[in-house]
Amino acid sequence: MTWFKWHALVQILTAAVCLGTPYNACAEVPPSPGTLSLPPATPEPSQSLLLVQQLPGVSDTPEFDLQRSLETYGAQPSTTSPESFQLGTFDGPSGTRLANNFTAAPEFEGGLIIVGENVASKIGGYVKADLIYDFDPIGSTDSFDTSTIPTSGAPHRNVRFHARQSRLSLDTRWRSDDDVAKTFVEADFFGGSAESSSLRLRHAYGTFKRLTVGKTWTTFTDPSAVPQTLDVEGAVSNVNRRQGLVRWDQPIIPDFLSVAFAVEDPQVRIESPVLIPGTARTETPDFITRIRLENERGDFQGAFVLRELGFQPEDRPVITETAWGFNFSGAYLVFPDTKGYYQITFGDGIGSYRGSPDVVPTGLDSAAILPSFGWMVGVKHEWTDRLTSNITFSRLSLGDLPGQDPDNLRSTTYFAANLIANPYERIFCGVEYLYGLREDVSGARGAAHRLQMSFGFFLP
């Protein structure tokens, strides 16, 4: 190979190396006299710095003018702020909302908010790990469901670690007709079995002006009176059901008095007699109305439900009966850092609103609607801006109907006391003592004690 060919090959290899280096670095090397002169190497498209330099309307350094670049390509940064999507209906100041609230939706400010032209979305939720130690037998290991406490059998203890209460939510809002429309979706991991920990839909609803449609808190409950326990189950008499509904809220005195009317998903629990097997039927929705008074210090709510219970014996027509119930609840700031709350619930055939049957057998071939009466009181206190406590006591009593199975639930008691610390912003840890008591129709009793520790991180 001649000297000229060797030098030509060297120049070609040099040019190939320059394809992976900045252009100016290669341009500073002059060709040797009498050798083959190649054109400057073209930068690879994968070099982001060179691509930026070639964009029209962008300066020759990485520190370019974003506003000028957006205008060049027809894009404009949003001038909308998250505050413009806040509305008293959704985000009105609640005088009873203290720290470490596991019931209310995340506030629509700060954190992960995506703002576009006339629309904004907030990503919220939290990660919560629960470490549970049971001193006594209980059937519900992930939550403190006192109705699963056995009244007989050998004693044993239980240890359980899980993170199923962790939640993820998306709050989206936009302006329409000089008002704000909102959709809210939230899920946790209490779906399926304890081993699978599948997603469970908690909320999925939209609201605009006075109309709310979707799945959310039933109109029969008062979310501000739901106890803030580390335990996800909550008080035995507290109505904390979420279900599909169509609701109309009508203000009477703005920011003070309102009424609501709703048709909601009828969930019926019927325990059929042994000799008359059949299926529960829901042929009409539940009709619920409520009246609500609220101000800066607290609220009072009275709700009424009217429902039809259906049961169809095998190969026979559906049998229906009317059921009803009242729920009176409220919360009030006794002191700026102390909130008291309560609830009184009673009626016939409303057990499914709190996890008990609506109809129970009273014999081998007979059944009856089950009356129920429940009450709850609680106090939440902020010791400092980093330390809160909650104490809750509640009791639920079911009707003592003649002919019931001796093993049927007669009454149950729930007590919870916790201490929650916030050592750093959006980080919490706490400990909670839980006590439960179950009494059967026969008079047999069973008690359970639990200690639960929780660690969590609120999404910004």
Short mmCIF file of C-alpha atoms in Angstrom, two decimals:
data_model
loop_
_atom_site.label_atom_id
_atom_site.label_comp_id
_atom_site.label_asym_id
_atom_site.label_seq_id
_atom_site.Cartn_x
_atom_site.Cartn_y
_atom_site.Cartn_z
CA MET A 1 0.00 0.00 0.00
CA THR A 2 1.44 3.41 -1.04
CA TRP A 3 2.25 6.24 1.36
CA PHE A 4 -0.64 8.27 -0.07
CA LYS A 5 -3.15 5.47 0.61
CA TRP A 6 -1.91 5.06 4.19
CA HIS A 7 -2.44 8.76 4.90
CA ALA A 8 -5.86 8.70 3.26
CA LEU A 9 -6.88 5.78 5.48
CA VAL A 10 -5.64 7.64 8.57
CA GLN A 11 -7.72 10.70 7.63
CA ILE A 12 -10.83 8.58 7.11
CA LEU A 13 -10.42 6.96 10.53
CA THR A 14 -9.86 10.37 12.08
CA ALA A 15 -13.07 11.66 10.51
CA ALA A 16 -14.96 8.61 11.81
CA VAL A 17 -13.74 9.32 15.34
CA CYS A 18 -14.79 12.95 14.97
CA LEU A 19 -18.37 11.83 14.36
CA GLY A 20 -18.56 11.05 18.09
CA THR A 21 -16.84 14.28 19.27
CA PRO A 22 -17.87 17.97 19.26
CA TYR A 23 -17.50 19.57 15.87
CA ASN A 24 -15.10 22.34 16.94
CA ALA A 25 -12.66 19.85 18.49
CA CYS A 26 -12.04 18.19 15.12
CA ALA A 27 -12.05 21.43 13.12
CA GLU A 28 -9.02 22.67 15.09
CA VAL A 29 -6.82 19.86 13.62
CA PRO A 30 -5.53 21.02 10.20
CA PRO A 31 -4.93 18.44 7.49
CA SER A 32 -1.35 17.50 6.75
CA PRO A 33 0.13 18.93 3.53
CA GLY A 34 -0.38 16.74 0.54
CA THR A 35 -3.05 14.56 2.20
CA LEU A 36 -6.70 13.98 1.47
CA SER A 37 -8.87 16.79 2.91
CA LEU A 38 -12.32 15.68 4.20
CA PRO A 39 -15.31 17.94 4.93
CA PRO A 40 -16.16 18.71 8.61
CA ALA A 41 -17.93 15.86 10.36
CA THR A 42 -21.73 16.18 10.72
CA PRO A 43 -22.92 15.91 14.34
CA GLU A 44 -25.00 12.88 15.27
CA PRO A 45 -28.70 13.67 15.81
CA SER A 46 -28.50 11.96 19.18
CA GLN A 47 -26.41 14.81 20.60
CA SER A 48 -29.00 16.89 22.43
CA LEU A 49 -26.67 19.90 22.78
CA LEU A 50 -26.14 20.17 19.03
CA LEU A 51 -29.85 19.70 18.38
CA VAL A 52 -30.63 22.59 20.70
CA GLN A 53 -28.08 24.74 18.94
CA GLN A 54 -29.72 24.01 15.57
CA LEU A 55 -33.27 24.84 16.72
CA PRO A 56 -34.49 28.15 15.29
CA GLY A 57 -35.20 30.74 17.93
CA VAL A 58 -32.83 29.19 20.48
CA SER A 59 -29.48 30.71 21.48
CA ASP A 60 -26.15 28.97 20.84
CA THR A 61 -25.73 27.96 24.48
CA PRO A 62 -27.74 25.49 26.57
CA GLU A 63 -29.15 28.39 28.59
CA PHE A 64 -31.73 29.37 25.99
CA ASP A 65 -34.82 31.55 26.26
CA LEU A 66 -37.73 29.20 26.99
CA GLN A 67 -40.38 31.85 26.33
CA ARG A 68 -38.88 32.63 22.89
CA SER A 69 -38.67 28.93 22.02
CA LEU A 70 -42.32 28.32 22.99
CA GLU A 71 -43.47 31.26 20.88
CA THR A 72 -41.45 29.98 17.91
CA TYR A 73 -43.29 26.65 17.95
CA GLY A 74 -46.71 28.08 18.72
CA ALA A 75 -46.87 27.02 22.39
CA GLN A 76 -47.61 29.27 25.32
CA PRO A 77 -46.99 28.60 29.02
CA SER A 78 -50.23 28.37 30.99
CA THR A 79 -51.20 31.52 32.86
CA THR A 80 -53.72 29.57 34.94
CA SER A 81 -52.97 28.98 38.62
CA PRO A 82 -54.28 26.10 40.78
CA GLU A 83 -56.01 28.66 43.01
CA SER A 84 -58.37 29.58 40.17
CA PHE A 85 -59.87 26.06 40.38
CA GLN A 86 -60.57 26.18 44.10
CA LEU A 87 -64.20 26.52 45.04
CA GLY A 88 -66.00 26.71 48.34
CA THR A 89 -68.10 23.68 47.41
CA PHE A 90 -64.94 21.56 47.17
CA ASP A 91 -62.32 23.35 49.25
CA GLY A 92 -64.19 25.59 51.66
CA PRO A 93 -62.38 26.07 54.98
CA SER A 94 -63.41 23.37 57.42
CA GLY A 95 -63.12 24.44 61.02
CA THR A 96 -63.12 20.82 62.15
CA ARG A 97 -60.31 19.60 59.87
CA LEU A 98 -57.23 19.01 62.02
CA ALA A 99 -53.91 17.39 61.12
CA ASN A 100 -53.56 13.71 60.12
CA ASN A 101 -56.94 13.44 58.42
CA PHE A 102 -57.29 10.07 56.67
CA THR A 103 -60.85 10.72 55.43
CA ALA A 104 -60.84 14.02 53.54
CA ALA A 105 -59.60 14.33 49.96
CA PRO A 106 -56.15 15.95 49.55
CA GLU A 107 -56.20 19.74 49.49
CA PHE A 108 -56.03 21.23 45.99
CA GLU A 109 -52.90 23.30 46.53
CA GLY A 110 -49.17 22.71 46.47
CA GLY A 111 -47.55 19.41 45.61
CA LEU A 112 -48.04 17.57 42.35
CA ILE A 113 -50.46 19.80 40.42
CA ILE A 114 -50.46 19.72 36.61
CA VAL A 115 -51.86 22.96 35.24
CA GLY A 116 -52.97 23.44 31.64
CA GLU A 117 -55.09 25.93 29.79
CA ASN A 118 -58.37 26.00 31.72
CA VAL A 119 -57.70 22.67 33.45
CA ALA A 120 -55.68 21.35 36.41
CA SER A 121 -55.06 17.96 38.01
CA LYS A 122 -53.73 17.12 41.47
CA ILE A 123 -52.07 13.78 42.25
CA GLY A 124 -52.54 12.83 45.89
CA GLY A 125 -52.61 10.01 48.39
CA TYR A 126 -50.22 8.44 50.84
CA VAL A 127 -48.13 5.37 51.59
CA LYS A 128 -49.05 3.74 54.91
CA ALA A 129 -47.49 0.65 56.47
CA ASP A 130 -49.30 -1.07 59.38
CA LEU A 131 -47.63 -3.35 61.92
CA ILE A 132 -50.29 -5.23 63.87
CA TYR A 133 -50.08 -7.41 66.97
CA ASP A 134 -53.21 -9.17 68.27
CA PHE A 135 -53.23 -10.38 71.86
CA ASP A 136 -56.45 -12.37 71.24
CA PRO A 137 -58.13 -14.20 68.34
CA ILE A 138 -59.95 -12.11 65.71
CA GLY A 139 -61.01 -13.12 62.21
CA SER A 140 -60.12 -9.80 60.57
CA THR A 141 -56.34 -9.47 60.71
CA ASP A 142 -55.90 -6.40 58.45
CA SER A 143 -58.64 -4.29 60.06
CA PHE A 144 -60.28 -4.35 63.49
CA ASP A 145 -63.71 -5.73 62.61
CA THR A 146 -65.19 -6.57 66.02
CA SER A 147 -67.98 -8.68 64.50
CA THR A 148 -65.31 -11.30 63.63
CA ILE A 149 -64.23 -11.80 67.26
CA PRO A 150 -64.92 -15.45 68.21
CA THR A 151 -66.93 -16.16 71.35
CA SER A 152 -65.50 -19.67 71.78
CA GLY A 153 -62.38 -21.65 70.91
CA ALA A 154 -58.78 -21.82 72.03
CA PRO A 155 -56.84 -18.55 72.43
CA HIS A 156 -54.01 -17.53 70.11
CA ARG A 157 -52.07 -14.45 69.03
CA ASN A 158 -51.49 -12.93 65.63
CA VAL A 159 -48.88 -10.76 63.90
CA ARG A 160 -49.56 -9.01 60.61
CA PHE A 161 -47.58 -6.46 58.51
CA HIS A 162 -49.21 -4.86 55.46
CA ALA A 163 -49.49 -1.64 53.43
CA ARG A 164 -53.00 -2.16 52.01
CA GLN A 165 -54.35 1.18 53.21
CA SER A 166 -51.94 3.09 50.93
CA ARG A 167 -53.91 5.30 48.56
CA LEU A 168 -53.55 7.05 45.23
CA SER A 169 -55.93 9.73 43.96
CA LEU A 170 -56.39 12.05 41.00
CA ASP A 171 -58.39 15.28 41.37
CA THR A 172 -59.12 16.97 38.02
CA ARG A 173 -60.91 20.30 37.56
CA TRP A 174 -61.81 22.61 34.70
CA ARG A 175 -63.89 25.69 34.12
CA SER A 176 -67.24 25.41 32.37
CA ASP A 177 -70.03 27.96 32.18
CA ASP A 178 -68.29 30.28 34.68
CA ASP A 179 -68.15 27.45 37.22
CA VAL A 180 -65.75 24.66 38.16
CA ALA A 181 -66.38 21.00 37.34
CA LYS A 182 -64.54 18.31 39.27
CA THR A 183 -63.81 14.60 38.98
CA PHE A 184 -62.15 12.62 41.72
CA VAL A 185 -60.82 9.05 41.60
CA GLU A 186 -59.20 7.29 44.57
CA ALA A 187 -58.15 3.69 45.20
CA ASP A 188 -56.45 1.67 47.92
CA PHE A 189 -55.30 -1.97 48.05
CA PHE A 190 -58.06 -3.62 50.09
CA GLY A 191 -59.48 -5.40 47.07
CA GLY A 192 -59.32 -9.17 46.81
CA SER A 193 -57.64 -11.34 49.42
CA ALA A 194 -54.95 -10.27 51.85
CA GLU A 195 -52.36 -12.09 49.73
CA SER A 196 -53.33 -10.42 46.44
CA SER A 197 -53.87 -6.88 47.80
CA SER A 198 -55.67 -5.83 44.61
CA LEU A 199 -56.77 -2.28 43.92
CA ARG A 200 -60.11 -1.30 45.45
CA LEU A 201 -62.09 1.64 44.12
CA ARG A 202 -62.92 4.02 46.97
CA HIS A 203 -64.15 7.06 45.04
CA ALA A 204 -64.96 7.73 41.39
CA TYR A 205 -67.34 10.63 40.92
CA GLY A 206 -67.91 13.91 39.15
CA THR A 207 -69.59 17.02 40.47
CA PHE A 208 -70.75 20.20 38.77
CA LYS A 209 -72.75 22.97 40.37
CA ARG A 210 -75.24 21.11 42.63
CA LEU A 211 -75.10 17.67 40.97
CA THR A 212 -72.85 14.78 42.05
CA VAL A 213 -72.78 11.46 40.16
CA GLY A 214 -70.60 8.41 40.78
CA LYS A 215 -69.27 6.48 43.74
CA THR A 216 -68.48 8.38 46.95
CA TRP A 217 -69.63 8.76 50.56
CA THR A 218 -73.29 7.87 50.92
CA THR A 219 -75.59 10.80 51.66
CA PHE A 220 -76.55 8.88 54.80
CA THR A 221 -73.17 9.60 56.44
CA ASP A 222 -71.21 12.64 57.58
CA PRO A 223 -67.51 12.40 56.55
CA SER A 224 -66.50 15.09 59.04
CA ALA A 225 -67.69 12.80 61.89
CA VAL A 226 -65.70 9.75 60.75
CA PRO A 227 -63.12 8.95 63.48
CA GLN A 228 -59.48 9.42 62.48
CA THR A 229 -58.14 6.04 63.58
CA LEU A 230 -55.03 4.32 62.27
CA ASP A 231 -57.25 1.26 61.94
CA VAL A 232 -59.05 1.35 58.59
CA GLU A 233 -62.27 -0.26 59.89
CA GLY A 234 -63.37 2.47 62.29
CA ALA A 235 -66.13 2.61 64.87
CA VAL A 236 -68.79 -0.13 64.79
CA SER A 237 -71.75 2.26 64.60
CA ASN A 238 -70.17 4.76 62.22
CA VAL A 239 -71.75 4.79 58.75
CA ASN A 240 -68.69 4.96 56.50
CA ARG A 241 -70.06 3.36 53.33
CA ARG A 242 -69.21 4.60 49.85
CA GLN A 243 -71.54 3.64 47.00
CA GLY A 244 -72.90 4.66 43.62
CA LEU A 245 -75.33 7.59 43.73
CA VAL A 246 -76.93 10.54 42.02
CA ARG A 247 -77.25 13.48 44.44
CA TRP A 248 -78.62 17.01 44.26
CA ASP A 249 -77.46 19.53 46.91
CA GLN A 250 -79.69 22.54 47.40
CA PRO A 251 -78.49 25.51 49.53
CA ILE A 252 -81.19 27.10 51.69
CA ILE A 253 -79.04 29.64 53.53
CA PRO A 254 -75.66 29.93 51.75
CA ASP A 255 -72.70 28.67 53.81
CA PHE A 256 -75.01 27.62 56.66
CA LEU A 257 -78.06 25.50 55.77
CA SER A 258 -78.55 23.05 52.91
CA VAL A 259 -80.57 19.98 51.97
CA ALA A 260 -79.73 17.08 49.68
CA PHE A 261 -81.72 14.42 47.84
CA ALA A 262 -80.18 11.24 46.43
CA VAL A 263 -80.93 7.89 44.85
CA GLU A 264 -78.24 5.36 45.71
CA ASP A 265 -77.09 1.81 45.11
CA PRO A 266 -79.18 -0.63 47.21
CA GLN A 267 -76.87 -3.13 48.89
CA VAL A 268 -78.97 -5.71 50.75
CA ARG A 269 -77.72 -8.41 53.14
CA ILE A 270 -80.24 -11.16 53.84
CA GLU A 271 -79.55 -14.36 55.75
CA SER A 272 -82.17 -16.77 54.44
CA PRO A 273 -83.85 -19.53 56.51
CA VAL A 274 -82.50 -23.06 56.12
CA LEU A 275 -85.70 -24.43 54.58
CA ILE A 276 -86.27 -21.48 52.26
CA PRO A 277 -83.09 -20.86 50.27
CA GLY A 278 -83.15 -17.87 47.97
CA THR A 279 -81.44 -14.73 46.73
CA ALA A 280 -81.49 -11.11 47.92
CA ARG A 281 -82.97 -8.75 45.33
CA THR A 282 -82.60 -4.99 44.83
CA GLU A 283 -85.52 -3.85 42.70
CA THR A 284 -85.52 -0.17 43.73
CA PRO A 285 -82.73 2.24 44.74
CA ASP A 286 -82.27 3.59 48.24
CA PHE A 287 -83.84 7.04 48.65
CA ILE A 288 -81.89 9.30 51.00
CA THR A 289 -82.37 12.90 52.09
CA ARG A 290 -80.42 14.98 54.55
CA ILE A 291 -80.37 18.42 56.13
CA ARG A 292 -77.06 19.99 57.09
CA LEU A 293 -76.08 23.00 59.19
CA GLU A 294 -72.46 24.18 59.28
CA ASN A 295 -70.29 27.13 60.19
CA GLU A 296 -66.63 27.82 60.91
CA ARG A 297 -66.68 25.88 64.19
CA GLY A 298 -68.54 22.73 63.19
CA ASP A 299 -71.56 21.07 61.64
CA PHE A 300 -74.72 19.09 62.38
CA GLN A 301 -76.40 16.68 59.99
CA GLY A 302 -79.62 14.68 60.04
CA ALA A 303 -80.17 12.03 57.35
CA PHE A 304 -83.05 9.68 56.52
CA VAL A 305 -83.03 6.58 54.30
CA LEU A 306 -86.04 4.74 52.85
CA ARG A 307 -85.36 1.43 51.13
CA GLU A 308 -86.99 -1.74 49.85
CA LEU A 309 -85.60 -5.13 50.84
CA GLY A 310 -86.20 -7.90 48.34
CA PHE A 311 -85.88 -11.67 48.71
CA GLN A 312 -86.70 -14.28 46.09
CA PRO A 313 -87.12 -17.89 47.22
CA GLU A 314 -86.11 -20.45 44.63
CA ASP A 315 -88.68 -20.64 41.78
CA ARG A 316 -91.04 -18.22 43.55
CA PRO A 317 -91.92 -14.50 43.20
CA VAL A 318 -89.90 -11.79 44.96
CA ILE A 319 -90.98 -10.85 48.49
CA THR A 320 -90.43 -7.18 49.41
CA GLU A 321 -90.54 -5.21 52.65
CA THR A 322 -89.92 -1.56 53.48
CA ALA A 323 -86.95 -0.55 55.64
CA TRP A 324 -85.93 2.83 57.05
CA GLY A 325 -83.31 4.55 59.18
CA PHE A 326 -82.10 7.84 60.71
CA ASN A 327 -78.55 9.05 61.24
CA PHE A 328 -77.76 12.15 63.35
CA SER A 329 -74.14 13.23 63.43
CA GLY A 330 -71.93 16.23 63.94
CA ALA A 331 -68.50 17.62 64.74
CA TYR A 332 -67.54 20.75 66.65
CA LEU A 333 -64.36 22.56 67.63
CA VAL A 334 -64.63 22.73 71.40
CA PHE A 335 -61.28 24.54 71.40
CA PRO A 336 -59.14 25.64 68.43
CA ASP A 337 -57.06 22.47 68.81
CA THR A 338 -59.76 20.07 70.08
CA LYS A 339 -62.55 18.55 68.00
CA GLY A 340 -65.45 16.56 69.38
CA TYR A 341 -67.70 14.41 67.19
CA TYR A 342 -70.63 12.04 67.59
CA GLN A 343 -73.16 9.91 65.73
CA ILE A 344 -76.49 8.25 66.58
CA THR A 345 -77.95 5.74 64.11
CA PHE A 346 -81.12 3.68 64.34
CA GLY A 347 -83.70 2.00 62.13
CA ASP A 348 -85.05 -1.28 60.73
CA GLY A 349 -83.26 -3.09 57.93
CA ILE A 350 -80.23 -0.76 57.67
CA GLY A 351 -77.63 -3.17 59.05
CA SER A 352 -75.82 -3.39 55.71
CA TYR A 353 -74.88 0.29 56.08
CA ARG A 354 -72.52 -0.86 58.83
CA GLY A 355 -71.60 -4.42 57.91
CA SER A 356 -74.37 -6.39 59.63
CA PRO A 357 -77.43 -8.16 58.12
CA ASP A 358 -80.67 -6.41 57.15
CA VAL A 359 -82.78 -9.58 57.52
CA VAL A 360 -82.04 -12.65 59.70
CA PRO A 361 -83.76 -16.03 60.10
CA THR A 362 -86.10 -16.43 63.05
CA GLY A 363 -86.73 -20.12 62.39
CA LEU A 364 -86.19 -22.86 59.83
CA ASP A 365 -88.75 -21.32 57.49
CA SER A 366 -89.14 -17.72 58.71
CA ALA A 367 -87.15 -14.46 58.77
CA ALA A 368 -87.58 -10.88 60.00
CA ILE A 369 -86.13 -7.42 59.41
CA LEU A 370 -83.43 -6.71 61.97
CA PRO A 371 -83.66 -3.49 64.05
CA SER A 372 -80.40 -1.76 65.01
CA PHE A 373 -79.26 1.07 67.23
CA GLY A 374 -75.75 2.47 67.39
CA TRP A 375 -73.92 5.43 68.85
CA MET A 376 -70.41 6.86 68.78
CA VAL A 377 -68.47 9.65 70.52
CA GLY A 378 -64.91 10.79 69.93
CA VAL A 379 -62.35 13.51 70.56
CA LYS A 380 -59.38 14.55 68.46
CA HIS A 381 -56.73 16.83 69.95
CA GLU A 382 -53.62 18.56 68.62
CA TRP A 383 -51.02 18.59 71.41
CA THR A 384 -48.53 20.49 69.26
CA ASP A 385 -48.13 21.17 65.54
CA ARG A 386 -46.34 17.78 65.35
CA LEU A 387 -48.40 15.62 67.72
CA THR A 388 -52.09 14.61 67.61
CA SER A 389 -54.35 12.12 69.39
CA ASN A 390 -57.75 10.57 68.76
CA ILE A 391 -60.02 8.64 71.15
CA THR A 392 -63.17 6.90 69.92
CA PHE A 393 -65.80 4.77 71.65
CA SER A 394 -68.86 3.26 69.97
CA ARG A 395 -71.44 0.53 70.43
CA LEU A 396 -73.87 -1.22 68.11
CA SER A 397 -76.90 -3.23 69.30
CA LEU A 398 -79.06 -5.41 67.06
CA GLY A 399 -82.63 -6.50 67.72
CA ASP A 400 -83.17 -9.52 69.95
CA LEU A 401 -85.77 -11.28 67.79
CA PRO A 402 -87.40 -14.50 69.02
CA GLY A 403 -86.21 -17.57 67.16
CA GLN A 404 -82.79 -16.21 66.14
CA ASP A 405 -79.78 -18.49 65.96
CA PRO A 406 -77.94 -18.35 69.31
CA ASP A 407 -74.67 -17.62 67.46
CA ASN A 408 -76.06 -14.49 65.77
CA LEU A 409 -74.50 -11.15 66.67
CA ARG A 410 -76.35 -9.32 69.42
CA SER A 411 -74.05 -6.37 70.16
CA THR A 412 -70.50 -5.19 69.63
CA THR A 413 -68.23 -2.54 71.17
CA TYR A 414 -65.25 -0.67 69.70
CA PHE A 415 -62.64 1.47 71.45
CA ALA A 416 -59.55 3.11 69.91
CA ALA A 417 -56.93 5.52 71.27
CA ASN A 418 -53.89 6.70 69.34
CA LEU A 419 -50.94 9.06 69.33
CA ILE A 420 -49.62 10.26 65.95
CA ALA A 421 -46.38 12.20 65.44
CA ASN A 422 -45.25 14.24 62.41
CA PRO A 423 -41.46 14.39 62.86
CA TYR A 424 -40.94 15.82 59.37
CA GLU A 425 -43.16 17.48 56.80
CA ARG A 426 -45.63 15.01 55.23
CA ILE A 427 -44.25 12.10 57.28
CA PHE A 428 -46.19 10.50 60.13
CA CYS A 429 -45.84 7.62 62.56
CA GLY A 430 -48.20 6.53 65.28
CA VAL A 431 -49.32 3.89 67.70
CA GLU A 432 -52.90 2.84 68.48
CA TYR A 433 -54.53 0.63 71.10
CA LEU A 434 -57.75 -1.12 70.06
CA TYR A 435 -60.28 -3.01 72.15
CA GLY A 436 -63.33 -4.87 70.89
CA LEU A 437 -66.14 -6.90 72.41
CA ARG A 438 -68.68 -9.18 70.73
CA GLU A 439 -71.80 -10.60 72.34
CA ASP A 440 -73.98 -13.27 70.75
CA VAL A 441 -77.73 -13.78 71.08
CA SER A 442 -76.94 -16.67 73.42
CA GLY A 443 -75.07 -14.34 75.76
CA ALA A 444 -71.64 -15.72 74.90
CA ARG A 445 -68.91 -13.07 74.75
CA GLY A 446 -65.52 -12.63 73.17
CA ALA A 447 -62.99 -9.80 73.57
CA ALA A 448 -59.93 -8.76 71.58
CA HIS A 449 -57.00 -6.42 72.24
CA ARG A 450 -54.76 -5.09 69.47
CA LEU A 451 -51.68 -2.87 69.25
CA GLN A 452 -51.07 -1.23 65.88
CA MET A 453 -48.11 0.84 64.73
CA SER A 454 -48.26 2.80 61.50
CA PHE A 455 -45.70 4.66 59.40
CA GLY A 456 -46.67 6.83 56.44
CA PHE A 457 -45.77 9.43 53.86
CA PHE A 458 -48.33 11.91 52.50
CA LEU A 459 -47.82 12.79 48.85
CA PRO A 460 -47.03 16.50 48.38
#
